Short mmCIF file of C-alpha atoms in Angstrom, two decimals:
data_model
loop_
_atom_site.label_atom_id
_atom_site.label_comp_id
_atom_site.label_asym_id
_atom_site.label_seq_id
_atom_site.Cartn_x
_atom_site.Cartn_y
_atom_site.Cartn_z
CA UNK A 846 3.48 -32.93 28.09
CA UNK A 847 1.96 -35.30 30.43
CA UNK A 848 -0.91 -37.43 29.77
CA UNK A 849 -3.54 -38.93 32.29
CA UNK A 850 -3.76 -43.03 32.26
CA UNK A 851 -6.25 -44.99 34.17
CA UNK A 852 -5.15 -42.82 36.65
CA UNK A 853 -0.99 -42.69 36.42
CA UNK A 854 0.57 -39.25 34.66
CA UNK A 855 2.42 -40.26 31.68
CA UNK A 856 4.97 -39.20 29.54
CA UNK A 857 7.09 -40.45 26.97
CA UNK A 858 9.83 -40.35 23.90
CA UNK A 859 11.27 -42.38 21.92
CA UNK A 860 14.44 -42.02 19.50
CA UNK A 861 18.02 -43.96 18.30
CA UNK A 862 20.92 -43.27 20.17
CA UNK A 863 24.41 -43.05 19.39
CA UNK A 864 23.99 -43.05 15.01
CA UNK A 865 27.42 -42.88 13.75
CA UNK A 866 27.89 -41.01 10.88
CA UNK A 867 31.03 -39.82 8.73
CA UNK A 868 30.38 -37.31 5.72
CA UNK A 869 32.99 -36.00 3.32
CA UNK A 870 32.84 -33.74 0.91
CA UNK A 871 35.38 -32.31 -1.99
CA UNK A 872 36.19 -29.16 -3.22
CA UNK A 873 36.77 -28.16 -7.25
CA UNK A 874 40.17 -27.46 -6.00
CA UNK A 875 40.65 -31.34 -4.59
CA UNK A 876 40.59 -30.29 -1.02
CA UNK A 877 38.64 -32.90 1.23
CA UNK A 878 36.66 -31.71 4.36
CA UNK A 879 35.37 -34.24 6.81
CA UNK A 880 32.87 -34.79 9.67
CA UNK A 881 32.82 -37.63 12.20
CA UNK A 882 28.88 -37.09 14.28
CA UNK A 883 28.14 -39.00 16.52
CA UNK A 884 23.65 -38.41 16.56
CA UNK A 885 21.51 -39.27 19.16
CA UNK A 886 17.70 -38.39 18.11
CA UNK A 887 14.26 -38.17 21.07
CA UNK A 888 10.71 -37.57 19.33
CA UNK A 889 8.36 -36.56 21.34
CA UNK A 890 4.62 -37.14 20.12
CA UNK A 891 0.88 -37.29 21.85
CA UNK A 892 0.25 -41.11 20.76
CA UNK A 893 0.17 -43.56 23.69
CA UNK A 894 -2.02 -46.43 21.56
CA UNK A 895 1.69 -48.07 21.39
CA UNK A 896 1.80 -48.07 25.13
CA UNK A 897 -2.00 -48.88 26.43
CA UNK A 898 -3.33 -50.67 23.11
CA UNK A 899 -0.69 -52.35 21.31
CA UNK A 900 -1.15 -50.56 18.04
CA UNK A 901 1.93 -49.52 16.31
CA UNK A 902 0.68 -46.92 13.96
CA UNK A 903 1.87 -44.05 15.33
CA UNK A 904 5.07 -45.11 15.89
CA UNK A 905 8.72 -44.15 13.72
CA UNK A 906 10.53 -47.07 13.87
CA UNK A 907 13.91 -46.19 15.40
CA UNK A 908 15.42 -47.75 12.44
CA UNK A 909 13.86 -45.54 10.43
CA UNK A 910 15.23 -42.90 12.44
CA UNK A 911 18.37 -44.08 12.04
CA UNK A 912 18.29 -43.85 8.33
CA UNK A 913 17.15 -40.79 7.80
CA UNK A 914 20.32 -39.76 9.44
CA UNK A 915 22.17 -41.12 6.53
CA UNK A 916 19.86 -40.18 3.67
CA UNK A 917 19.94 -36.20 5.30
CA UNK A 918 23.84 -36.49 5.26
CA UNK A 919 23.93 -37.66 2.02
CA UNK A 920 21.11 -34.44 0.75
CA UNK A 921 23.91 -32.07 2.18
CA UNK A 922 25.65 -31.47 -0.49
CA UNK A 923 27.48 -28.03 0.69
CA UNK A 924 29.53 -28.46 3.83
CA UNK A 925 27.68 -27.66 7.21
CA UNK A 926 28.17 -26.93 11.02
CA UNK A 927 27.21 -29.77 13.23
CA UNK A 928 24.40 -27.35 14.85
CA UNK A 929 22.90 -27.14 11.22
CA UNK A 930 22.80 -30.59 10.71
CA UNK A 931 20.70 -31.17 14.22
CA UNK A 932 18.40 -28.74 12.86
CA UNK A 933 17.86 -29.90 9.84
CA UNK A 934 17.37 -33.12 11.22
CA UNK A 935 15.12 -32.09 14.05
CA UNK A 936 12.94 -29.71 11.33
CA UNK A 937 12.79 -32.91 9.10
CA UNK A 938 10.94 -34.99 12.13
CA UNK A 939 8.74 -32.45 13.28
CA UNK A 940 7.54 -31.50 9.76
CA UNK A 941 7.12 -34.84 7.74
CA UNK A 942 5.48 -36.90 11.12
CA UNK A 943 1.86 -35.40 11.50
CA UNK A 944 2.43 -37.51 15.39
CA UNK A 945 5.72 -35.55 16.30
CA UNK A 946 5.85 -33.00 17.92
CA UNK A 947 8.91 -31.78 18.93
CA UNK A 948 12.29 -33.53 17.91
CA UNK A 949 15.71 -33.43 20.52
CA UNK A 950 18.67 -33.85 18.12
CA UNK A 951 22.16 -34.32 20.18
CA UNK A 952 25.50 -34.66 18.49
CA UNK A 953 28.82 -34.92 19.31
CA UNK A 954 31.28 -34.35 16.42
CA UNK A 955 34.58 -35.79 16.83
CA UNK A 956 37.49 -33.74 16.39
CA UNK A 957 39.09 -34.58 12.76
CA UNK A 958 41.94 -32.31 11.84
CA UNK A 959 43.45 -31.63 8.41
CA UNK A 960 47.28 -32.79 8.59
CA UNK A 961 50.05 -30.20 7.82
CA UNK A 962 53.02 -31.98 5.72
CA UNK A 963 55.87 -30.23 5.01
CA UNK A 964 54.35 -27.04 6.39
CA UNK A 965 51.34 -27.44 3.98
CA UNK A 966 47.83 -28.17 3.85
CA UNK A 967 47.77 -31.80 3.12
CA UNK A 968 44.15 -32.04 0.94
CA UNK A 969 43.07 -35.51 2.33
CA UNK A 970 45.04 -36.23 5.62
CA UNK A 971 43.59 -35.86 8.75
CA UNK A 972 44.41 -37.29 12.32
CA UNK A 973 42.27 -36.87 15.73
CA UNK A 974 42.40 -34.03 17.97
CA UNK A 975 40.95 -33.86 21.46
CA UNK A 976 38.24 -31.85 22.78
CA UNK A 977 34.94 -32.62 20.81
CA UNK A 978 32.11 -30.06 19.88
CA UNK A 979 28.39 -30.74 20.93
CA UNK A 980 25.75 -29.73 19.92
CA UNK A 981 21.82 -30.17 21.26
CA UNK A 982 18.75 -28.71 19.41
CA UNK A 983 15.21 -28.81 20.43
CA UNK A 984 12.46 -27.94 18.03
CA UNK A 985 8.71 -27.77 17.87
CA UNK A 986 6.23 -28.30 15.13
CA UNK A 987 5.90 -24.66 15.57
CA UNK A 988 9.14 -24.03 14.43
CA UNK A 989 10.07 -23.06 18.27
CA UNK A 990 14.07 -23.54 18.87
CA UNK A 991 16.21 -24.21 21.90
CA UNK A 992 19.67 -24.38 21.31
CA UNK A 993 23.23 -25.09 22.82
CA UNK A 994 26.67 -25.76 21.66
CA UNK A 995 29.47 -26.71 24.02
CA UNK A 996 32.66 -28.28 24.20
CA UNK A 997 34.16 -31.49 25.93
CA UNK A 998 37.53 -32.95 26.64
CA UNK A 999 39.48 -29.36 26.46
CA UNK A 1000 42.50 -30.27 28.44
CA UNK A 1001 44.27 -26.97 29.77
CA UNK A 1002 47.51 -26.15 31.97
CA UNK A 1003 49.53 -23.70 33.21
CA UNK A 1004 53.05 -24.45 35.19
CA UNK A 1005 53.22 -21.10 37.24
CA UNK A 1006 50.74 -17.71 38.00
CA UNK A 1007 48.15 -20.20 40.00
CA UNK A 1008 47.86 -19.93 43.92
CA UNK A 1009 45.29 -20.93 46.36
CA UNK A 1010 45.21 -18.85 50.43
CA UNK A 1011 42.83 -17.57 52.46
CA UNK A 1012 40.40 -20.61 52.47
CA UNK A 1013 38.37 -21.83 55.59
CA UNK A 1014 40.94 -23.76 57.61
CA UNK A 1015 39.88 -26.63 60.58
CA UNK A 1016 40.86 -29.75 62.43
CA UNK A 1017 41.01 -31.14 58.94
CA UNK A 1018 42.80 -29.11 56.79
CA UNK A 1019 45.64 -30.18 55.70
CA UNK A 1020 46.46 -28.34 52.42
CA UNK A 1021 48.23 -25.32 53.11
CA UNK A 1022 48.26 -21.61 51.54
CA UNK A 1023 50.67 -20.98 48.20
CA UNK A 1024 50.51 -18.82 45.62
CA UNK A 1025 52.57 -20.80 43.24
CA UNK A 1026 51.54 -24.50 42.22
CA UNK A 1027 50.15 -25.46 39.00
CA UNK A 1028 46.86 -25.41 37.55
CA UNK A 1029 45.39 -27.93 35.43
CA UNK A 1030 41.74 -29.39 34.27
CA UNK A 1031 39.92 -30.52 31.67
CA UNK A 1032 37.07 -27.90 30.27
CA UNK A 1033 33.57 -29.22 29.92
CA UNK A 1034 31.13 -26.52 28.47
CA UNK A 1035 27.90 -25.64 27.02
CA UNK A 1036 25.96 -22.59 25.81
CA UNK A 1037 22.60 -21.34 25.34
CA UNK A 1038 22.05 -19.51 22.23
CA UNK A 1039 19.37 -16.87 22.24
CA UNK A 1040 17.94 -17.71 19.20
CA UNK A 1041 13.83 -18.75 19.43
CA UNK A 1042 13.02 -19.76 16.28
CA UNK A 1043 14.35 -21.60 13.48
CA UNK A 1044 12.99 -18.68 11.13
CA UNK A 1045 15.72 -15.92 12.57
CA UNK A 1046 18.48 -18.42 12.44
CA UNK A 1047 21.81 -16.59 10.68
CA UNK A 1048 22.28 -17.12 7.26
CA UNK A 1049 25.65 -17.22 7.22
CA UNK A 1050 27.51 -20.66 6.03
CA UNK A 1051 28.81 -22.65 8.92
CA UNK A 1052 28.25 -19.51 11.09
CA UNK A 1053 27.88 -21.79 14.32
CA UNK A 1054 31.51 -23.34 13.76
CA UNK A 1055 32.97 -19.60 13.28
CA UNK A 1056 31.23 -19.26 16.56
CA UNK A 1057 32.47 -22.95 18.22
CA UNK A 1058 36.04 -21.88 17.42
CA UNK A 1059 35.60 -18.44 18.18
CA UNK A 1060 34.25 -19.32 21.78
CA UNK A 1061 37.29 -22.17 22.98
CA UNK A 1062 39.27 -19.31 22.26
CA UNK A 1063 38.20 -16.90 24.30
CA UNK A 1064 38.20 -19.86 27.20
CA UNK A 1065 41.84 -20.41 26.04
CA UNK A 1066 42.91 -17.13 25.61
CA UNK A 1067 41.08 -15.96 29.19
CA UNK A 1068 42.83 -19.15 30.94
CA UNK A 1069 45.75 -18.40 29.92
CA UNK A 1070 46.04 -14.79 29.77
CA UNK A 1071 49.16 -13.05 27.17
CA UNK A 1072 51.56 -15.30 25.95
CA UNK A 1073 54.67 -13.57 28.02
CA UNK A 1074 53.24 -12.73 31.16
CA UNK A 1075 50.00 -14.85 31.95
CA UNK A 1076 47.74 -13.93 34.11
CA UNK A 1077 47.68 -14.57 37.78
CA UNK A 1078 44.49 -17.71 38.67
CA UNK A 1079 43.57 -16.87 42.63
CA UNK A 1080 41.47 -20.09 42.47
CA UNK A 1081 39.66 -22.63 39.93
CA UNK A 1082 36.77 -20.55 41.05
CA UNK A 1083 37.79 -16.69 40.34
CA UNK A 1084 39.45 -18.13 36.36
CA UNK A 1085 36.15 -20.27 35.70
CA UNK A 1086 34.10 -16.93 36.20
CA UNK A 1087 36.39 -14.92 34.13
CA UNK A 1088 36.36 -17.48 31.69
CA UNK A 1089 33.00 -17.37 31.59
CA UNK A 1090 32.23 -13.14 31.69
CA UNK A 1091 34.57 -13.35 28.76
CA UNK A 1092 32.11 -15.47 27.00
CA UNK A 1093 28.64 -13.81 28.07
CA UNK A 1094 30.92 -10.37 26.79
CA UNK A 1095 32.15 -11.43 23.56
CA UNK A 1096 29.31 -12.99 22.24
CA UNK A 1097 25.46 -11.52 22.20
CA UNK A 1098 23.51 -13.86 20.92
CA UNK A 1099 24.79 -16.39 23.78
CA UNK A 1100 22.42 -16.06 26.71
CA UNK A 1101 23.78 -18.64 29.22
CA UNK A 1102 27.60 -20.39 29.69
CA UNK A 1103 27.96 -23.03 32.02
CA UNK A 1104 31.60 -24.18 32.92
CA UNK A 1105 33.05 -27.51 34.67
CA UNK A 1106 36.47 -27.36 35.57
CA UNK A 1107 37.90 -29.75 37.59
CA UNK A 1108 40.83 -29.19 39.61
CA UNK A 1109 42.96 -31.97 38.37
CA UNK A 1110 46.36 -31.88 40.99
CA UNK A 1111 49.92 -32.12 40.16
CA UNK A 1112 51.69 -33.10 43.83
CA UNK A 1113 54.25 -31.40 44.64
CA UNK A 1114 57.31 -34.57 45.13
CA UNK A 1115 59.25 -34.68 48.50
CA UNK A 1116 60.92 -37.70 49.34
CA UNK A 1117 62.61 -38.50 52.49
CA UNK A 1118 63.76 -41.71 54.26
CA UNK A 1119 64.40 -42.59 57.95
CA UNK A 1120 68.20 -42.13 57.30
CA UNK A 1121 68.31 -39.06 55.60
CA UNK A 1122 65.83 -36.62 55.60
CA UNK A 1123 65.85 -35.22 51.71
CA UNK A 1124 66.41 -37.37 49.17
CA UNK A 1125 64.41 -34.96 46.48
CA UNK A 1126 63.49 -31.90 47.73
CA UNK A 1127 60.56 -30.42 45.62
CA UNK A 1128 61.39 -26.90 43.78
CA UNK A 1129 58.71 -25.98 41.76
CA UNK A 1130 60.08 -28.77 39.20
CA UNK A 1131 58.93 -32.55 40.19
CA UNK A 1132 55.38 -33.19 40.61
CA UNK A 1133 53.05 -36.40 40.98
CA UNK A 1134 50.16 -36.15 38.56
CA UNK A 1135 47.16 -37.34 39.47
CA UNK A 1136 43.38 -37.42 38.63
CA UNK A 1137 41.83 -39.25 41.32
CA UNK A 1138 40.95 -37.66 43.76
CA UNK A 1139 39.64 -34.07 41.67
CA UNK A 1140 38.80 -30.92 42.83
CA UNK A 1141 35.30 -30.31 41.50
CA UNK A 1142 33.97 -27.07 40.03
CA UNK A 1143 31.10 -25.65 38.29
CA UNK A 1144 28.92 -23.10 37.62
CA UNK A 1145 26.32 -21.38 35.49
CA UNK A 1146 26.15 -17.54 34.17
CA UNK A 1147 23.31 -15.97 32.46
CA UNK A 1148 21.44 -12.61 31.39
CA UNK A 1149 19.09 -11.11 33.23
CA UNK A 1150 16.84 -12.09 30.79
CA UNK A 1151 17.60 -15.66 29.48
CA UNK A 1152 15.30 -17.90 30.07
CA UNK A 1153 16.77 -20.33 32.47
#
C-alpha cells in the first residue's frame, strides 16, 4: 500500500532475485528425484525508516533471503511441487518477520527428466527437457493466497489441418488465402487458481504437479486434436481459444487461463531464376523456417466470477 512522504506517495519491496537452487531426494527403493528452481522472492512491509532515516532495522537482508531458500529446501524432506515450495517459502516470510507483510515467491523450475535406458527407468539419470513450469504465489500475513502456475517454452507443430482465409484484405496485403500451410509456435501460459487461502489448500502430495502435467496436456492434446485425423486450426486465434475453453472446462478450481501463441512461419520455398522460371516449385514439402518476423497472439479467459 502506498505511503505519504513529505509530500510524494510511496511504495516499496524489496527481495533476491534469481536464487538457484537444486534439491534431490532418494527413495528406500534407490530411485533419485530431482528439482532444478530457479526463486525469485519480493517482501513487502510498512517500514520506510530504511528509506527516509537511514536505519536498517527493519530490513531482511537479501542475503538472508537468499539463505533461507536453502535451509527451507534442505527442511523438505518428502518430495514437493514447485507451487508448494513458493508457499512454504512465502508463509515462512510473512509469519517469522513481524515487518512483512505479504511475501511474492516466483519460480521457475527447469525441466529435469529421468532417462530411459534400455527401455527402463534409469534411477539417477536425467537430461533437460524444454518447456519449464512456473509458478508465482502471493501471500498475506493473513494467510490470504493468490496463485498461478503456467508454462513456458512449449514448442508445438503441426505439418497439415492449418489454414488462414477470409481476413481483411487492402493495398497492403500481400499474404493470400489457404487452407493448408503449417502451424507452429511456442506456448507461453499461466493460470489463476481459485484458491483464497492457504488454509483450503489440497492436501494431496504434489497435487499441483498432477495438475501442471495434467493441464500441458489438455493444451497438447486440444492443439493437436486425435492422433489419426487432427483437427482442422482456422487461425492461431480460433485453436488458442479452444485451447484455452479446454482448460477453463477440465479444471474447476482454475479461474483464469491466459495463452501466448505466436505464429512462428514456415515459408513456403519457390525458387525461380531469370532463365527458367521453376527451379523448385513448392508442394506442400520445402519450407523456409523462420522466427523473425512472428505473428503475435494472445489472450485471456476467465469466469464470470474470478477476480480479475
Amino acid at each position: 500500500m502506498a505511503k505519504k512522504i513529505e509530500g510524494f506517495n510511496f511504495e516499496q519491496r524489496h527481495g533476491k532475485a534469481r536464487v538457484r537452487v537444486a534439491r534431490v531426494w532418494r527413495s528406500k527403493e534407490g530411485r533419485h528425484f530431482m528439482v532444478e528452481w530457479n526463486v525469485s522472492i519480493s517482501l513487502l512491509s510498512d517500514s520506510i525508516i530504511a528509506y527516509v532515516d537511514d536505519d536498517n532495522s527493519d530490513i531482511v537482508a537479501t542475503d538472508t533471503i537468499k539463505n533461507t531458500v536453502y535451509a527451507k529446501a534442505k527442511e523438505c524432506k518428502e518430495q514437493l511441487s514447485v507451487e508448494e515450495f513458493a508457499i512454504l517459502l512465502a508463509k515462512h516470510f510473512t509469519s517469522f518477520y513481524r515487518q512483512v507483510t505479504s511475501a511474492i515467491v516466483r519460480i521457475v523450475e527447469k525441466p529435469w527428466e529421468c532417462v530411459s535406458v534400455d527401455g527402463q527407468l534409469h534411477e539417477h539419470g536425467f537430461k533437460l527437457g524444454s518447456e519449464r513450469h512456473t509458478t508465482e504465489v502471493t501471500v498475506q500475513e493473513s494467510g490470504t493466497l493468490q496463485m498461478t502456475s503456467g508454462i513456458e517454452g512449449l514448442a508445438l507443430l503441426k505439418t497439415t489441418k492449418s489454414g488462414f482465409e477470409g481476413f481483411i484484405r487492402d493495398k497492403y496485403t500481400a499474404l493470400p488465402d489457404t487452407q493448408e500451410r503449417m502451424l507452429a509456435t511456442e506456448v507461453t501460459s499461466t493460470w489463476r487458481y481459485s484458491y483464497e487461502s492457504v488454509f483450503n489448500l489440497p492436501q494431496k502430495p504434489l497435487y499441483f504437479t498432477e495438475r501442471y502435467l495434467a493441464v500441458k496436456k489438455v493444451l497438447m492434446d486440444t492443439f493437436f486434436g486425435p492422433p489419426k485425423e487432427g483437427v482442422y486450426s482456422a487461425s492461431v486465434q480460433s485453436t488458442l481459444y479452444q485451447m484455452a475453453k479446454a482448460v477453463l472446462g477440465r479444471f474447476h478450481d482454475i479461474s483464469l487461463v491466459h495463452l501466448k501463441m505466436p505464429n512462428i512461419h514456415f515459408l513456403p520455398v519457390n525458387l525461380s531464376s531469370k532463365d527458367k522460371d521453376i527451379i523448385v516449385k513448392f508442394e506442400d514439402d520445402v519450407y523456409l523456417p523462420t522466427d523473425e518476423p512472428h505473428g503475435s497472439i494472445e489472450a485471456s479467459f476467465s469466469r464470470f466470477w474470478s477476480k480479475m
